[in-house]
Tab-separated table of C-alpha atoms in Angstrom:
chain	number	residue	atom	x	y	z
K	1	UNK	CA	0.000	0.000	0.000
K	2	UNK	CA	1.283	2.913	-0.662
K	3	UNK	CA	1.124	5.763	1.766
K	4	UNK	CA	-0.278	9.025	1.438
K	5	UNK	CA	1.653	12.492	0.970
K	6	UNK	CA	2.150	13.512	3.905
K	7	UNK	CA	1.023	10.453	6.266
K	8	UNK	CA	3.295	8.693	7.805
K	9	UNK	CA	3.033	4.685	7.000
K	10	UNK	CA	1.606	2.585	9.713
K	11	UNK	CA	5.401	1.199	10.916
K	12	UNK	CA	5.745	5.165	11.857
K	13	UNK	CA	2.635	5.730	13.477
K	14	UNK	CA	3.259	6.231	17.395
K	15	UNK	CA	1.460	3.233	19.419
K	16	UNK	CA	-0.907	3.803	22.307
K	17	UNK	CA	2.065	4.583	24.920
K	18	UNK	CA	3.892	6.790	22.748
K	19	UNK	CA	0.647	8.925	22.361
K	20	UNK	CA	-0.289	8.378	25.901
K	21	UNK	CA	2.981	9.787	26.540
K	22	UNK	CA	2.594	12.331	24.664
K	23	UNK	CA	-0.434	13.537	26.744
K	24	UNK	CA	1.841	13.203	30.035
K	25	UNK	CA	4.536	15.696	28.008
K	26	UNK	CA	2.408	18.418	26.942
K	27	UNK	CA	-0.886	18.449	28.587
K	28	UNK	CA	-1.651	20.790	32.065
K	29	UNK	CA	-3.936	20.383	35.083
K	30	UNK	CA	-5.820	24.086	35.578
K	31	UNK	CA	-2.953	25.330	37.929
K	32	UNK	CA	-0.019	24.669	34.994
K	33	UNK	CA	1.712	21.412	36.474
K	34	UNK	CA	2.230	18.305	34.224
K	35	UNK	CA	-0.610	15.715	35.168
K	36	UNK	CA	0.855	12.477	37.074
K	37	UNK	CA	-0.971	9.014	36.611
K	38	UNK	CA	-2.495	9.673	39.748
K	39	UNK	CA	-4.243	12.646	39.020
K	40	UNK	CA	-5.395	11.586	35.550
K	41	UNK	CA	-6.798	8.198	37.458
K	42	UNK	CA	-8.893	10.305	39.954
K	43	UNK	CA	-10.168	12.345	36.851
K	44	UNK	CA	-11.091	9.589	35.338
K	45	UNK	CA	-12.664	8.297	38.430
K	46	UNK	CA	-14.399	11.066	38.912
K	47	UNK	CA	-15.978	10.822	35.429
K	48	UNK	CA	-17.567	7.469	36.481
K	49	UNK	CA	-14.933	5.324	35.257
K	50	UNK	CA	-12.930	2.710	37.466
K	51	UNK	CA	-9.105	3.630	36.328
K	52	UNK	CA	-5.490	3.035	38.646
K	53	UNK	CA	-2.496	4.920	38.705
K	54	UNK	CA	-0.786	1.600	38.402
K	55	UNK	CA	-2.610	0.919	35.649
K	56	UNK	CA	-1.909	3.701	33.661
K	57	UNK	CA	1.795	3.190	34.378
K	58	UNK	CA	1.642	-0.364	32.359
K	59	UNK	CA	-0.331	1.410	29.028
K	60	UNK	CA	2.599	4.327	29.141
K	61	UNK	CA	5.403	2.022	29.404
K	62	UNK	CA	3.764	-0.248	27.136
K	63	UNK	CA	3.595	-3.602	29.266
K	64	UNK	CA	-0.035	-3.328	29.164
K	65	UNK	CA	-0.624	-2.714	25.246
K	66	UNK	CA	-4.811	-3.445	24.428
K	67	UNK	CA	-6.534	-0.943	26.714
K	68	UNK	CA	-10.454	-1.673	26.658
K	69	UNK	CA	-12.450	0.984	24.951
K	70	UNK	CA	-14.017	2.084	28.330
K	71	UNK	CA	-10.291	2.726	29.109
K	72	UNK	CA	-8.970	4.257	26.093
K	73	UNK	CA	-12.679	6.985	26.633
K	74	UNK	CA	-11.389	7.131	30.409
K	75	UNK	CA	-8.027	8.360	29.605
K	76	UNK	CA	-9.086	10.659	26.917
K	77	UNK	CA	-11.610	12.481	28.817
K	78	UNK	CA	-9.455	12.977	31.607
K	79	UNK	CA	-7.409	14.708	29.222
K	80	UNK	CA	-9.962	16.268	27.694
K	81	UNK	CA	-9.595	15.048	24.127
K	82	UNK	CA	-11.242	13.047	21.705
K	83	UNK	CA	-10.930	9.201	22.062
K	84	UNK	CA	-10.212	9.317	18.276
K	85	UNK	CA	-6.478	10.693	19.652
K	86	UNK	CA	-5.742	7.176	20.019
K	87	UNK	CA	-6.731	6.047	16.799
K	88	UNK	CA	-4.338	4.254	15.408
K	89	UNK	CA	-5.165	5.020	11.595
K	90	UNK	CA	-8.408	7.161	11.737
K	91	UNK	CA	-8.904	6.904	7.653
K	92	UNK	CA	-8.906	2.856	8.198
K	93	UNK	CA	-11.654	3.447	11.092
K	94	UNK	CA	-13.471	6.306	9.582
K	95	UNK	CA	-13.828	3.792	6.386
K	96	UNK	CA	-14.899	0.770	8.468
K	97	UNK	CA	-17.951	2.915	9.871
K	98	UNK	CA	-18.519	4.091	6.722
K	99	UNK	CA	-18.990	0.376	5.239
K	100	UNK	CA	-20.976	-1.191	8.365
K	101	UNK	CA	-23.500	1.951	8.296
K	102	UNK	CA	-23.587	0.866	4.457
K	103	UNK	CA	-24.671	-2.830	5.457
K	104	UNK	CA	-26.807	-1.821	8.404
K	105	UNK	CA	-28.770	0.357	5.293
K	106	UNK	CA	-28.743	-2.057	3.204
K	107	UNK	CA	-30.562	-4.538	5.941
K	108	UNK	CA	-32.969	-1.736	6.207
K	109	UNK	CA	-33.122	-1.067	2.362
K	110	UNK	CA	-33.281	-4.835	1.073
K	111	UNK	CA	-34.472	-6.628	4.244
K	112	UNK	CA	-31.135	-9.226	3.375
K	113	UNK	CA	-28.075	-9.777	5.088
K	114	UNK	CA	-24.910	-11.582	4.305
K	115	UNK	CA	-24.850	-14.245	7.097
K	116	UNK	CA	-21.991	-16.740	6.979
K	117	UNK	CA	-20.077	-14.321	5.228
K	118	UNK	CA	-17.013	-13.024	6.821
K	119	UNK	CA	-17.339	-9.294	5.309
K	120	UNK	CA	-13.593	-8.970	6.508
K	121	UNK	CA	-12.097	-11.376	3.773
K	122	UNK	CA	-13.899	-9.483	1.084
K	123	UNK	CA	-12.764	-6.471	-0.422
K	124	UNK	CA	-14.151	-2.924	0.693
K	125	UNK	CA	-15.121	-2.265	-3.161
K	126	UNK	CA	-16.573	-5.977	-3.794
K	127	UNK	CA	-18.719	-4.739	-0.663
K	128	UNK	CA	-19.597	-1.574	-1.627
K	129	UNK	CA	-20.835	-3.155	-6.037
K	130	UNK	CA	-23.130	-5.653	-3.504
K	131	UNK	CA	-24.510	-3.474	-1.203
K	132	UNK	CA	-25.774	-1.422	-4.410
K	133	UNK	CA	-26.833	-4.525	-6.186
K	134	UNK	CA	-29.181	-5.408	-3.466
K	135	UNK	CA	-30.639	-1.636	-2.685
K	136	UNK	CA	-31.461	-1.911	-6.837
K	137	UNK	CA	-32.731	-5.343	-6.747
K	138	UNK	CA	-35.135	-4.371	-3.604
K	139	UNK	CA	-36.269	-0.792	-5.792
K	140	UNK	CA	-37.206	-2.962	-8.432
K	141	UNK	CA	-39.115	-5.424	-6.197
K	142	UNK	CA	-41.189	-2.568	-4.698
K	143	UNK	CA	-41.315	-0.784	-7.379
K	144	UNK	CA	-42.773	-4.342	-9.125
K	145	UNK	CA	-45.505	-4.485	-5.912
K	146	UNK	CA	-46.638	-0.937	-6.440
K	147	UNK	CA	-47.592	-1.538	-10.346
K	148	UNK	CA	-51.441	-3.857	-9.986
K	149	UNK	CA	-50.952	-7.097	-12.589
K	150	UNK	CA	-51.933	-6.407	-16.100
K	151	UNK	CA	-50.289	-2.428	-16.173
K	152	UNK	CA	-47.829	-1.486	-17.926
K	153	UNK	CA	-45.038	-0.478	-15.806
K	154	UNK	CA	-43.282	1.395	-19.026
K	155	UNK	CA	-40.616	-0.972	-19.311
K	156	UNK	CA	-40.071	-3.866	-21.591
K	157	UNK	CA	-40.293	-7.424	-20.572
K	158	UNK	CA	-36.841	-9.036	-20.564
């Protein structure tokens, strides 16, 4: 794959600690003094989350390395920023919402879905030419019920 201008390839991309990190480095409490696991723990806390010090020490060092989602939100809010921070490629993400509010549609649209069909191991454009095919072949179906038997629907027979 080659990588955008600009975008750093996905070897280059900082992990979760480095960005973590990051936060630590350059973000403030309200009277000016780096935050400290501790305090970013009792934020999070405070927020309604369950979230240690110690905790946090493992994701910045990286020997904890697959922080649940309610963690990753817990952490970012105590920081005040958006849990997409920690994305590790946004576009990737951005795309995969883009495709499964595409399916959920086309459940809507076409009353099918592909069960038994590991969507993963197909390609995103393979998805996309299906999900189209079945939102045309359900128009045409309802479009088929709305015409009473014996009117012409102004098109041809095949």
């Amino acid at each position: 794959m080659t990588p955008q201008l600009g975008r750093p390839t996905p070897d280059d991309e900082p992990g979760f600690a480095e960005k973590l990190g990051y936060l630590f480095e350059h973000s403030r409490d309200e009277n000016g003094a780096p935050y400290t696991g501790k305090k970013i723990a009792e934020r999070a806390n405070d927020l309604g989350y369950s979230l240690s010090d110690a905790y946090i020490s493992q994701l910045r060092t990286g020997k904890a390395r697959t922080p649940s989602f309610r963690t990753v939100e817990a952490i970012a809010r105590a920081f005040e920023v958006s849990v997409t921070y920690f994305l590790a490629n946004p576009d990737e993400d951005l795309e995969r919402v883009r495709q499964q509010r595409d399916y959920v549609e086309m459940l809507a649209t076409t009353g099918t879905h592909l069960s038994g069909i590991d969507v993963r191991s197909i390609c995103p454009d393979t998805i996309d030419v299906v999900i189209a095919l079945l939102k045309m072949v359900k128009a045409q179906a309802v479009e088929t019920q709305r015409t009473p038997p014996g009117e012409d629907s102004g098109q041809s027979p095949a």
